[in-house]
GROMACS .gro file of C-alpha atoms in nm:
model
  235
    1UNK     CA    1   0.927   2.367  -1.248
    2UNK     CA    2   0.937   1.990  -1.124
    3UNK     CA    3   1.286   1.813  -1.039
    4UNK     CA    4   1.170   1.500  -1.180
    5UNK     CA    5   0.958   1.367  -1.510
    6UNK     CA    6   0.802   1.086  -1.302
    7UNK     CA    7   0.806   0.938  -0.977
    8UNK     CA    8   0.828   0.569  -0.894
    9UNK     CA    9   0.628   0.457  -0.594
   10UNK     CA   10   0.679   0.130  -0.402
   11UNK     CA   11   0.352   0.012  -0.302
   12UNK     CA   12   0.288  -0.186   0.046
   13UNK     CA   13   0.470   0.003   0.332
   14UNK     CA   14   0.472   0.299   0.093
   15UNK     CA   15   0.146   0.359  -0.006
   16UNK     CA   16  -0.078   0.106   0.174
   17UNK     CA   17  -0.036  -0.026   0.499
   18UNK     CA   18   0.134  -0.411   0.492
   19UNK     CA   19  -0.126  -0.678   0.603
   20UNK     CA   20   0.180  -0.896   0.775
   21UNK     CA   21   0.314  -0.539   0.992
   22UNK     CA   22   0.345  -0.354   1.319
   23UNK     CA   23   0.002  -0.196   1.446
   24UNK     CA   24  -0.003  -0.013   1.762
   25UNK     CA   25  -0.081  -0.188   2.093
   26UNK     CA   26  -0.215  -0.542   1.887
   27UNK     CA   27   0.006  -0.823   1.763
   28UNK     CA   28   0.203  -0.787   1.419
   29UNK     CA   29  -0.057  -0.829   1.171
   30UNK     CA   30  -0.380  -0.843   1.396
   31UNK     CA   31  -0.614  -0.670   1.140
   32UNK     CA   32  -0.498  -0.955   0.850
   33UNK     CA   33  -0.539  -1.252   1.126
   34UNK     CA   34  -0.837  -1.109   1.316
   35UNK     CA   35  -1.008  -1.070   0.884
   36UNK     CA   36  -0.920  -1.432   0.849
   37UNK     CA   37  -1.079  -1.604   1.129
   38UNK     CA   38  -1.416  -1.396   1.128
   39UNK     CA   39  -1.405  -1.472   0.744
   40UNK     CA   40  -1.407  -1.853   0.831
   41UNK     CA   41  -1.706  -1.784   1.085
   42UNK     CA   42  -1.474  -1.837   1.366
   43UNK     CA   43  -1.421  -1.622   1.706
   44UNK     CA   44  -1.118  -1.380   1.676
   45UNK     CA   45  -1.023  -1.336   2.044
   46UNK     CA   46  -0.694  -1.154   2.127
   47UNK     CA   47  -0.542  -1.441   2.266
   48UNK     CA   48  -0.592  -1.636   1.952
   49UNK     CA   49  -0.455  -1.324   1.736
   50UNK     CA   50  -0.130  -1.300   1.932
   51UNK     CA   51  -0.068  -1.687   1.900
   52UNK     CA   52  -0.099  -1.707   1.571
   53UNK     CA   53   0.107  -1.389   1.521
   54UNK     CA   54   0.385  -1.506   1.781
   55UNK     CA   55   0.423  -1.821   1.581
   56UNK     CA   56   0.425  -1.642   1.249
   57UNK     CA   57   0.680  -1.412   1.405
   58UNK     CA   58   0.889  -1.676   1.534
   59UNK     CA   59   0.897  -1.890   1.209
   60UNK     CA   60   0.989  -1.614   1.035
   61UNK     CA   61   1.338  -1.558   1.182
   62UNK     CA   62   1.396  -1.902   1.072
   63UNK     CA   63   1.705  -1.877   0.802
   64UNK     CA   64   1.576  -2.150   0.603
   65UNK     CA   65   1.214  -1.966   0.580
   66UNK     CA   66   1.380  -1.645   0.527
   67UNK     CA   67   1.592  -1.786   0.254
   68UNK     CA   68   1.235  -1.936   0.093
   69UNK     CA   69   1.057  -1.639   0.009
   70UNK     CA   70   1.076  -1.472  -0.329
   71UNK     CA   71   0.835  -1.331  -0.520
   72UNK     CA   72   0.952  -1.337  -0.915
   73UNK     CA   73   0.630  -1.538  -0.944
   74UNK     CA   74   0.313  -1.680  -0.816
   75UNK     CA   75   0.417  -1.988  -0.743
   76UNK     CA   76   0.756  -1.924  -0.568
   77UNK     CA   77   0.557  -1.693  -0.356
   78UNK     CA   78   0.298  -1.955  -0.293
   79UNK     CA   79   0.585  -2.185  -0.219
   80UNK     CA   80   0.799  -1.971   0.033
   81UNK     CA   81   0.447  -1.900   0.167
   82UNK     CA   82   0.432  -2.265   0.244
   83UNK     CA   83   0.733  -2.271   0.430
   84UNK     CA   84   0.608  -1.962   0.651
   85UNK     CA   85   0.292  -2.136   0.792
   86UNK     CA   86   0.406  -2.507   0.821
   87UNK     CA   87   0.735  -2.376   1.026
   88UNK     CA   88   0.471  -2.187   1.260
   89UNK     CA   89   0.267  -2.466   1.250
   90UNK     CA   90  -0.088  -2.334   1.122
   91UNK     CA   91  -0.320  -2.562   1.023
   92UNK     CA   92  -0.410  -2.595   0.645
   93UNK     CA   93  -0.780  -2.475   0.640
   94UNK     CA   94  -0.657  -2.114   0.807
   95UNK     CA   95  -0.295  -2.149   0.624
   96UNK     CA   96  -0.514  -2.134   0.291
   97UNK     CA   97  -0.742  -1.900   0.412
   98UNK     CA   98  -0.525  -1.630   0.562
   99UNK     CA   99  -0.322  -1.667   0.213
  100UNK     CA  100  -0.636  -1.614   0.011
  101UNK     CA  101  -0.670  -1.264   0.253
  102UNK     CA  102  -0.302  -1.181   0.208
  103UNK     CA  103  -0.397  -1.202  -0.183
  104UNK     CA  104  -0.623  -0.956  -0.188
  105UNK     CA  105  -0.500  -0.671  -0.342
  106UNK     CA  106  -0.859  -0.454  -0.271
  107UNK     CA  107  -0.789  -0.545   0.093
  108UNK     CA  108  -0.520  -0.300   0.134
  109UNK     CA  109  -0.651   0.050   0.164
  110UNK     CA  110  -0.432   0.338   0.088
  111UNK     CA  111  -0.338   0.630   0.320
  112UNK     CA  112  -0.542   0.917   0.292
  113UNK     CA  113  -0.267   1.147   0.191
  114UNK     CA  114  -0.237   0.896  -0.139
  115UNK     CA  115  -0.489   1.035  -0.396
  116UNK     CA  116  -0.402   1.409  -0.325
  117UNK     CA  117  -0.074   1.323  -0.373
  118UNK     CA  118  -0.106   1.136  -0.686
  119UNK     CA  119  -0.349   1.393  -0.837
  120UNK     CA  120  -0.103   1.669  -0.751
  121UNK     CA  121   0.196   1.506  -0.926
  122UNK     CA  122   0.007   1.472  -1.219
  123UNK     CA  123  -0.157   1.800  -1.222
  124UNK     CA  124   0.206   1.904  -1.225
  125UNK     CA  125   0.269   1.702  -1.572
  126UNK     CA  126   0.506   1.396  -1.334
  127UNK     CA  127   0.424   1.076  -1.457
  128UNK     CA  128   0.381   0.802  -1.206
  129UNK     CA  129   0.487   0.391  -1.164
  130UNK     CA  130   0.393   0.135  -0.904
  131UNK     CA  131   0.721  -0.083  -0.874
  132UNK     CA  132   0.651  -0.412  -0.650
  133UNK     CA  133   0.763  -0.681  -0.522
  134UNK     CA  134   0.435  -0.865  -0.521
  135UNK     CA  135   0.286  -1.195  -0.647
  136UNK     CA  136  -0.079  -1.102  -0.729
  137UNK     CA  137  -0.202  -0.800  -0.985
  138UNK     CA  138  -0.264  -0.488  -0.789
  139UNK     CA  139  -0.396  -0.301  -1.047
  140UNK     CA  140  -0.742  -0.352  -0.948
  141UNK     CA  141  -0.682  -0.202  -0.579
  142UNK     CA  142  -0.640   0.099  -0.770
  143UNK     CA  143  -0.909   0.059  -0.980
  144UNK     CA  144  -1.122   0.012  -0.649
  145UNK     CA  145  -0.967   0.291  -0.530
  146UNK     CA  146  -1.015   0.517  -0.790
  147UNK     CA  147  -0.638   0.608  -0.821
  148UNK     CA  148  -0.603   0.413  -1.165
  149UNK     CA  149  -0.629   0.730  -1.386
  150UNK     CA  150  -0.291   0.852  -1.162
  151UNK     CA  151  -0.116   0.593  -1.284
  152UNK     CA  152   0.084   0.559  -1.570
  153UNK     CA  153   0.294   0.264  -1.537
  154UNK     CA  154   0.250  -0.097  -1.315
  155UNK     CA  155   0.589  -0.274  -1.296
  156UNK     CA  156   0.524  -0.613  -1.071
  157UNK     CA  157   0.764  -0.880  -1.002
  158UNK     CA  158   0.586  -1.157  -1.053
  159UNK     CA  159   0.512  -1.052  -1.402
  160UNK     CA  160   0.843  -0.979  -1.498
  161UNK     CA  161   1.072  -1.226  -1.260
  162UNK     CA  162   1.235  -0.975  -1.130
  163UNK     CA  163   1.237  -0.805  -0.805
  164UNK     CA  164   1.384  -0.535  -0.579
  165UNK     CA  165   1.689  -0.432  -0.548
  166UNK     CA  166   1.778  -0.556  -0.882
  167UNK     CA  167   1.822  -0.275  -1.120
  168UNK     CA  168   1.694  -0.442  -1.411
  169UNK     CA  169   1.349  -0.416  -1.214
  170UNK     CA  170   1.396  -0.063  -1.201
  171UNK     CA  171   1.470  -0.027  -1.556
  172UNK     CA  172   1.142  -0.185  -1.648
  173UNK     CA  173   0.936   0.094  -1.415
  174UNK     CA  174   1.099   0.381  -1.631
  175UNK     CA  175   1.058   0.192  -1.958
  176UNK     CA  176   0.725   0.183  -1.916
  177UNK     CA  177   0.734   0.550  -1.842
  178UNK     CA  178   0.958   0.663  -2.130
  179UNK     CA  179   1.183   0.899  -1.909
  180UNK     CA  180   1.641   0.774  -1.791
  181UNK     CA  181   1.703   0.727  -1.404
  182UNK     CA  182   1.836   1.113  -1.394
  183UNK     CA  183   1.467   1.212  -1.450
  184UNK     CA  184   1.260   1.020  -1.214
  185UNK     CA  185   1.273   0.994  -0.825
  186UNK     CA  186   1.244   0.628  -0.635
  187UNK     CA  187   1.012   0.648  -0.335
  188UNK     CA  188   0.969   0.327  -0.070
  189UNK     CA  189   1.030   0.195   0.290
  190UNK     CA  190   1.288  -0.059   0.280
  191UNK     CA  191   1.643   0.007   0.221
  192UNK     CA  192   1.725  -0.339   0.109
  193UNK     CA  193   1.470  -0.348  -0.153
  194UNK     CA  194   1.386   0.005  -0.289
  195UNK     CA  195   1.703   0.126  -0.165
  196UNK     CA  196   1.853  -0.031  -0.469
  197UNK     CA  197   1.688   0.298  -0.661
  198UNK     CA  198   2.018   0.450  -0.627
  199UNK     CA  199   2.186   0.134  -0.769
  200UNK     CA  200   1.981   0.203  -1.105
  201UNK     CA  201   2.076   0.574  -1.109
  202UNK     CA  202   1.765   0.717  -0.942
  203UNK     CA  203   1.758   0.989  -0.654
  204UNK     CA  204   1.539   0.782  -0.374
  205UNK     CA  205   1.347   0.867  -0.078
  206UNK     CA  206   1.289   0.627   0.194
  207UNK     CA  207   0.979   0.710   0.417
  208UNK     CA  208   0.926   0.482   0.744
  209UNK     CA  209   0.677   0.220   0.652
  210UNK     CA  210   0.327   0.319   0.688
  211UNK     CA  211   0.136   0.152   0.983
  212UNK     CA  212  -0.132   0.333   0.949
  213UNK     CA  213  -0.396   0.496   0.672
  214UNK     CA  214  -0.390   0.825   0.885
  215UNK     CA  215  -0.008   0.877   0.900
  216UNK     CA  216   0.047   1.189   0.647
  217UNK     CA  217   0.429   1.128   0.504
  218UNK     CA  218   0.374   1.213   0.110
  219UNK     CA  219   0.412   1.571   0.147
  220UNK     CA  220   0.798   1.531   0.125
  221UNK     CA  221   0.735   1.328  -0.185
  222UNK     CA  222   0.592   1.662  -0.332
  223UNK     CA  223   0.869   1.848  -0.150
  224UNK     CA  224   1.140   1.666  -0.321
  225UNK     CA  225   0.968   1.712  -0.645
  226UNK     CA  226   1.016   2.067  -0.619
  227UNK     CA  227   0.631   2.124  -0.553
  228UNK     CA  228   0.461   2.317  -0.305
  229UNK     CA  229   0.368   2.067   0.022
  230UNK     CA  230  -0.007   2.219  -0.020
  231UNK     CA  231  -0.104   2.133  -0.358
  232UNK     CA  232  -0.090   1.750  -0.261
  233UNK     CA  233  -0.095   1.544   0.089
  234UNK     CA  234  -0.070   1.857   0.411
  235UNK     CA  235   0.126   1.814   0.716
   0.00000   0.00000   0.00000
């Protein structure tokens, strides 16, 4: 028999790999930039991806950008966004374009070990949530995906105004599932934001943040459900 009722997944970093993140032996966020420029019919040479990144990279560690960013809704997003690009000084033609890329929720695909996963929990009677901190509706990446019949439940920030680790944002997720914090288990890859799980009452398991659609980490999602590692995701 399951530990849990229903599991709670974060999304990007947990279930599909972050457009703005690490990717081995190319700049932070190559495949995003490298998407962008071809997608304004421009060349896309390495040396161009790893300024851009380097100057995304180093405006980021800017306190005041830092301190911009928030997504409890589309516009502050948009806004701290803003900040991001004109502090790394990107021109506006790709700043828009590169934020109409990083908006695109059916740009994101999922890690192969995702469906099986998803189809085991609910074979096993768990319902499941999406909790993120996000500005744009996701549900159609699922939809794309053809997960959306493995979900039960979408909580997203910018719909709510309300975001990780606040454990009102939690409470929403298992609202919308019907089940208390005792009965549902927290899963993401950031200990500042989902972290907060435990702050709401529910068990949660941190993975390290996917960089890749190939890495195979959900089997200890299944483990810590009580369910066999086989029936879902395999090592």
């Amino acid at each position: 028999m399951p530990y849990f009722k229903a599991v709670l997944f974060d999304w990007v970093g947990t279930l599909v790999v972050p457009k703005w993140g690490p990717i081995a032996g190319r700049p932070k966020g190559a495949h995003w930039i490298e998407r962008t420029l071809l997608g304004l019919g421009r060349d896309a040479p390495d040396a161009e991806i790893r300024r851009i990144s380097e100057a995304l990279s180093e405006a980021g560690r800017l306190p005041e950008v830092a301190r911009g960013w928030s997504d409890v809704s589309a516009d502050a997003h948009r806004d701290g966004y803003h900040g991001w690009v004109r502090a790394a000084g990107i021109e506006p033609a790709l700043a828009d374009a590169l934020y109409a890329t990083l908006s695109d929720p059916v740009g994101n695909p999922f890690a192969t070990d995702v469906a099986p996963t998803l189809a085991a929990l609910e074979a096993a009677g768990l319902k499941v949530a999406v909790i993120s901190d996000i500005h744009v509706d996701i549900r159609p990446a699922f939809v794309n995906a053809g997960l959306d019949t493995h979900v039960d439940a979408y909580a997203l920030s910018f719909e709510h105004g309300l975001c990780k680790p606040d454990p009102a944002f939690f409470g929403v997720a298992l609202d919308g599932l019907g089940v208390s914090p005792d009965e549902a288990l927290m899963v993401g890859d950031r200990s500042g934001h989902d972290g907060g799980g435990v702050e709401a009452g529910l068990a949660t398991l941190l993975l390290p943040p996917l960089t890749d659609t190939t890495e195979e980490r959900l089997h200890l999602v299944l483990g810590a459900c009580g369910l066999a590692a086989g029936a879902g995701a395999s090592r």
